[in-house]
């Protein structure tokens, strides 16, 4: 029974690998390129823009004055303002996802848009990773392809560990599928690499691919919440109106009045709320009377367990304080899975592990496709060389051909 099941599983594994192999290869290679995207971008920006006070003890501009000076030279309505720890770090003013400018916190002078070429490169790599570089309406079709490929890849990972399991637990048999061997011919080398990489990367790869499925499919994301007995949060268009217009990300001056007036003391409150913060993001409110939300991050930007949200009224009253621990189990797990996909949840060590595993996945796809090609070529060669009743063919093959 085990032999029969193993044979069926092998052919399903092979067929799935051939079907999704090229897409998985693209996602794996681009995943390697995106490993240190945040660190590389921030490092490039830090090298390009270093600020210093015009005189010792000079005060920084309040958020409302700083944004007002930015709006004099930049078109559009700011949606958020990012303050980074460190006296030499500029302030970042974002205009949605389309543009971010770096600003001198003492003078309000716009320094530039950062490492534009590097950001454009990573945006292109991300486009390949998520949508196979599709544009416009074709992105939905491409997203369906990458989502199905993630699901197929998860099957490959789970079925692969079963197929890897040695039938004979001798020292030599285990060594052949758990350690790299030299001096092998192409087919034996690919088999050795495929199994060895699969063994050592199984656990982290299973997490990365499973989290990709959760990101790709709403039903998988909802299953995370339901696993903890929670109702999934409503999506736009499912029981509540979708955010629209500028109010979705902040209203700026168009919402009426100076919406950031008096936020200087509130920013000081947010800075004092959490020790060791690295970034504080002020979300531009919808109106001059709306509460002000500060997102405080003590991590690298991809560690939800080190994030918190502070909402303050205009008079300084604390309206809401929501650290990571205040979330429901389902919400916390879903948030962790989002950044487990990139390894960022574990910081730089997790990113490095995710990058290495992505490289291993690319090699597994490559060796798997070559093994499949050699199998097909060998079958085709035997079929052309021998007839169905040729005595030189194995008995099983002759019987199959005769049937």
XYZ file of C-alpha atoms in Angstrom:
403
model
C 0.000 0.000 0.000
C 2.814 2.368 0.866
C 4.535 1.616 -2.437
C 1.314 2.268 -4.380
C 0.723 5.550 -2.549
C 4.318 6.621 -3.052
C 4.080 5.987 -6.810
C 0.884 8.039 -7.156
C 2.331 10.814 -5.003
C 5.516 10.866 -7.070
C 3.664 11.360 -10.349
C 1.457 14.065 -8.807
C 4.613 15.724 -7.480
C 6.246 15.510 -10.900
C 3.210 16.838 -12.796
C 2.731 19.719 -10.363
C 6.414 20.627 -10.522
C 6.369 20.763 -14.319
C 3.176 22.855 -14.297
C 4.212 25.527 -11.788
C 7.985 25.183 -12.016
C 8.793 28.222 -14.139
C 6.529 30.547 -12.144
C 7.976 29.281 -8.857
C 11.462 29.772 -10.277
C 10.665 33.420 -11.072
C 9.193 34.003 -7.603
C 12.164 32.325 -5.927
C 14.814 34.296 -7.831
C 13.001 37.592 -7.259
C 12.587 36.637 -3.603
C 16.368 36.377 -3.326
C 16.781 39.814 -4.909
C 14.267 41.320 -2.466
C 15.914 39.853 0.637
C 17.481 43.093 1.916
C 15.321 45.597 0.060
C 14.523 47.755 3.099
C 18.067 47.816 4.445
C 19.572 48.641 1.058
C 17.057 51.404 0.365
C 17.433 52.958 3.808
C 21.219 52.770 3.583
C 21.197 54.500 0.194
C 18.911 57.234 1.518
C 21.067 57.701 4.625
C 24.174 58.148 2.462
C 22.396 60.621 0.211
C 20.805 62.772 2.911
C 22.498 63.660 6.185
C 21.108 66.625 8.107
C 22.377 68.713 11.018
C 20.969 71.632 13.049
C 21.911 75.066 11.684
C 23.103 75.997 15.166
C 23.555 74.134 18.466
C 20.229 73.649 20.236
C 18.142 74.845 17.292
C 14.555 73.532 17.588
C 13.027 71.319 14.953
C 9.974 72.469 13.056
C 6.582 71.323 14.294
C 4.832 68.870 11.947
C 2.305 71.463 10.728
C 4.967 74.010 9.803
C 7.216 71.372 8.237
C 4.413 70.003 6.043
C 3.283 73.530 5.149
C 6.751 74.295 3.762
C 6.779 71.025 1.814
C 3.409 71.795 0.240
C 4.754 75.069 -1.110
C 7.099 73.217 -3.453
C 5.420 69.803 -3.891
C 2.111 69.036 -5.561
C -0.429 66.744 -3.954
C -1.663 66.195 -0.416
C 0.646 64.532 2.155
C -0.760 61.376 3.713
C 1.840 60.582 6.387
C 4.976 61.966 7.996
C 7.737 59.600 9.151
C 10.180 60.577 11.902
C 13.257 58.393 12.361
C 15.422 58.126 15.453
C 18.818 59.795 15.071
C 19.792 63.444 14.935
C 21.136 63.138 11.387
C 18.031 61.532 9.842
C 15.694 63.630 7.677
C 11.916 63.529 7.954
C 10.001 61.652 5.260
C 6.744 63.096 3.919
C 4.708 60.607 1.906
C 2.141 61.429 -0.768
C 0.371 58.068 -0.813
C 2.390 55.293 -2.400
C 3.303 57.386 -5.389
C 5.938 59.658 -3.877
C 8.000 60.248 -0.739
C 10.213 63.288 -0.212
C 12.990 63.749 2.348
C 12.892 66.980 4.327
C 15.334 68.832 6.587
C 13.582 68.841 10.015
C 15.069 72.250 10.960
C 14.481 74.255 7.781
C 11.729 72.336 5.979
C 13.838 72.259 2.802
C 12.991 69.384 0.455
C 16.181 67.370 -0.078
C 14.913 64.999 -2.752
C 13.027 61.747 -3.306
C 15.759 59.389 -2.153
C 17.392 56.575 -4.092
C 14.948 56.759 -6.984
C 16.796 54.331 -9.276
C 17.175 51.749 -6.511
C 13.493 52.043 -5.576
C 12.545 51.699 -9.232
C 14.669 48.548 -9.503
C 13.044 46.970 -6.454
C 9.597 48.027 -7.704
C 10.306 46.160 -10.940
C 11.502 43.066 -9.066
C 8.406 43.214 -6.849
C 6.235 43.424 -9.952
C 7.781 40.212 -11.265
C 7.451 38.549 -7.855
C 3.766 39.380 -7.410
C 2.339 39.803 -10.897
C 4.961 38.442 -13.339
C 5.504 42.048 -14.464
C 1.903 42.328 -15.688
C 0.312 45.768 -15.889
C -3.226 47.107 -15.610
C -6.068 44.635 -15.836
C -3.658 41.800 -16.617
C -2.448 41.927 -13.021
C -5.571 40.130 -11.791
C -4.890 37.274 -14.184
C -1.224 37.177 -13.223
C -2.111 37.284 -9.526
C -4.326 34.236 -10.054
C -1.398 32.422 -11.697
C 1.071 33.248 -8.902
C -1.526 32.342 -6.274
C -2.179 28.944 -7.861
C 1.577 28.440 -8.180
C 2.016 29.158 -4.468
C -0.639 26.555 -3.713
C 1.069 24.065 -6.020
C 4.438 24.849 -4.451
C 3.021 24.124 -1.000
C 1.949 20.699 -2.267
C 5.454 20.144 -3.661
C 7.051 21.007 -0.322
C 4.739 18.757 1.718
C 4.805 15.841 -0.715
C 8.543 16.253 -1.237
C 9.413 15.465 2.382
C 7.438 12.206 2.093
C 9.172 11.251 -1.152
C 12.517 12.202 0.387
C 11.984 9.758 3.273
C 14.569 6.968 2.734
C 13.140 3.495 2.286
C 16.268 2.047 3.769
C 17.624 3.911 6.794
C 21.216 2.899 6.255
C 24.006 5.387 6.836
C 24.819 5.562 3.150
C 21.211 6.030 2.054
C 20.618 8.853 4.533
C 23.881 10.563 3.626
C 22.965 10.501 -0.073
C 19.856 12.630 0.554
C 21.075 14.851 3.393
C 24.541 15.972 2.304
C 26.146 17.296 -0.862
C 28.380 14.834 -2.688
C 31.105 15.635 -5.179
C 32.218 13.829 -8.317
C 28.720 12.893 -9.465
C 27.405 12.878 -13.000
C 24.721 15.371 -13.985
C 21.670 13.248 -13.192
C 23.024 11.935 -9.882
C 24.215 15.424 -8.932
C 20.799 16.977 -9.595
C 19.118 14.213 -7.591
C 21.544 14.748 -4.701
C 21.116 18.532 -4.724
C 17.325 18.322 -5.051
C 16.966 16.057 -2.044
C 19.633 17.647 0.140
C 18.358 21.192 -0.318
C 14.796 19.991 0.194
C 15.721 18.325 3.484
C 17.549 21.294 5.025
C 15.066 23.920 3.855
C 11.837 22.022 4.532
C 10.630 23.777 7.711
C 11.388 27.420 6.785
C 10.252 26.838 3.210
C 6.958 25.352 4.412
C 6.357 28.498 6.517
C 7.296 30.856 3.670
C 5.111 29.112 1.092
C 2.164 28.585 3.471
C 2.238 32.279 4.376
C 2.293 33.095 0.645
C -0.927 31.082 0.252
C -2.459 33.060 3.123
C -1.463 36.299 1.385
C -2.736 35.099 -2.008
C -6.195 33.821 -1.059
C -8.892 35.469 1.107
C -10.206 32.042 2.128
C -6.778 31.109 3.489
C -6.498 34.407 5.340
C -9.987 33.949 6.795
C -9.058 30.418 7.884
C -6.371 31.883 10.159
C -8.994 33.872 12.066
C -11.489 31.004 12.138
C -8.811 28.692 13.543
C -8.989 30.847 16.690
C -12.790 31.029 16.679
C -12.825 34.612 15.367
C -14.803 36.236 12.587
C -12.526 37.487 9.790
C -12.453 41.272 9.402
C -14.681 42.635 6.669
C -12.965 43.499 3.421
C -13.769 46.596 1.359
C -17.136 46.046 -0.256
C -18.102 43.312 2.259
C -20.431 44.969 4.722
C -18.758 48.384 4.814
C -17.853 50.983 2.219
C -14.345 50.955 0.810
C -12.133 53.916 1.635
C -12.217 56.430 -1.145
C -10.754 59.803 -1.961
C -8.285 61.619 0.195
C -10.119 60.755 3.382
C -8.811 57.209 3.135
C -5.272 58.344 3.813
C -5.689 61.808 5.247
C -7.334 64.918 4.010
C -4.635 67.574 4.034
C -5.776 71.134 3.582
C -8.591 70.058 1.298
C -10.361 68.537 4.296
C -10.771 72.019 5.758
C -8.286 74.047 7.790
C -4.780 73.063 8.882
C -5.300 69.437 9.868
C -1.866 69.225 11.534
C -2.201 72.328 13.683
C -1.081 71.687 17.280
C 0.441 68.252 16.586
C 3.904 69.261 17.845
C 3.128 68.495 21.537
C 1.300 65.328 20.473
C 4.413 64.127 18.618
C 6.443 64.695 21.786
C 3.914 62.562 23.695
C 4.288 59.753 21.155
C 8.086 59.924 21.335
C 7.984 59.648 25.111
C 5.428 56.829 25.074
C 7.811 54.111 23.843
C 11.484 53.969 24.665
C 13.870 52.818 21.962
C 11.550 53.639 19.069
C 13.054 53.653 15.593
C 10.291 55.229 13.544
C 7.127 57.151 14.345
C 4.626 57.629 11.543
C 2.078 60.420 11.889
C -0.982 59.678 9.778
C -2.343 62.946 8.393
C -5.864 63.218 9.881
C -9.002 63.864 7.891
C -9.891 67.113 9.585
C -8.531 69.716 11.987
C -10.601 68.250 14.840
C -9.999 64.539 14.197
C -7.794 62.533 16.597
C -4.194 62.028 15.533
C -2.816 58.510 15.023
C 0.870 57.693 15.550
C 2.288 54.313 14.504
C 5.326 53.593 16.649
C 7.872 50.972 15.570
C 10.780 49.618 17.625
C 11.817 47.102 14.958
C 13.113 47.007 11.413
C 9.785 47.766 9.762
C 8.666 44.164 9.292
C 8.263 43.055 12.912
C 4.599 43.478 13.890
C 5.367 42.317 17.447
C 7.379 45.529 17.900
C 4.704 47.878 16.592
C 2.077 49.885 18.446
C -0.560 52.454 17.592
C -1.257 55.555 19.701
C -4.320 57.744 19.111
C -4.376 61.154 20.809
C -7.105 63.763 20.948
C -6.271 67.331 19.984
C -6.184 68.327 23.660
C -3.607 65.615 24.388
C -6.000 63.028 25.821
C -5.069 59.423 25.050
C -7.943 58.030 23.016
C -6.499 54.606 22.238
C -3.282 52.701 22.908
C -2.933 49.464 20.973
C 0.314 47.504 21.255
C 0.722 44.227 19.407
C -0.312 42.260 22.497
C -3.728 43.968 22.501
C -4.741 42.311 19.240
C -6.766 39.113 19.056
C -4.881 35.814 18.588
C -6.140 35.555 15.022
C -5.115 39.104 14.140
C -1.676 38.645 15.701
C -1.100 35.355 13.852
C -2.246 36.820 10.534
C 0.081 39.777 11.007
C 3.026 37.519 11.840
C 2.346 35.314 8.803
C 2.444 38.372 6.549
C 6.048 39.070 7.537
C 7.037 35.431 8.030
C 6.853 35.228 4.247
C 9.842 37.580 3.971
C 11.505 36.481 7.213
C 11.317 40.056 8.509
C 9.403 38.957 11.589
C 12.720 37.607 12.937
C 14.752 40.637 11.937
C 17.892 40.518 9.839
C 18.532 36.859 10.761
C 15.080 35.890 9.509
C 15.568 37.832 6.284
C 18.878 36.087 5.693
C 17.295 32.683 6.293
C 14.407 33.523 3.932
C 16.880 34.637 1.263
C 18.904 31.435 1.555
C 15.764 29.316 1.451
C 14.540 31.211 -1.630
C 17.868 30.486 -3.302
C 17.496 26.835 -2.323
C 13.977 26.800 -3.773
C 15.300 28.151 -7.074
C 17.921 25.387 -7.179
C 15.318 22.747 -6.326
C 13.077 23.929 -9.159
C 16.005 23.971 -11.568
C 17.247 20.501 -10.624
C 13.685 19.160 -10.557
C 12.984 20.405 -14.076
C 16.239 18.908 -15.349
C 15.463 15.581 -13.686
C 12.039 15.628 -15.349
C 13.542 16.476 -18.733
C 16.104 13.671 -18.455
C 13.363 11.213 -17.471
C 11.294 12.221 -20.504
C 14.305 12.092 -22.817
C 15.266 8.632 -21.545
C 11.699 7.375 -22.032
C 11.561 8.820 -25.539
C 14.930 7.252 -26.415
C 13.802 3.791 -25.232
C 10.564 4.083 -27.149
C 12.358 4.962 -30.382
C 15.098 2.354 -29.976
C 13.098 -0.683 -28.892
C 9.888 -2.137 -30.176
C 7.111 -3.161 -27.804
C 8.147 -6.854 -27.928
C 11.935 -6.415 -27.971
C 13.525 -8.859 -25.513
C 16.078 -6.265 -24.481
C 13.359 -4.210 -22.831
C 12.496 -4.948 -19.177
C 9.607 -7.349 -18.669
C 7.403 -4.714 -17.009
C 7.958 -2.294 -19.864
C 7.214 -4.965 -22.505
C 4.012 -5.980 -20.736
C 2.899 -2.359 -20.502
C 3.625 -1.724 -24.175
C 1.801 -4.887 -25.214
C -1.240 -3.913 -23.196
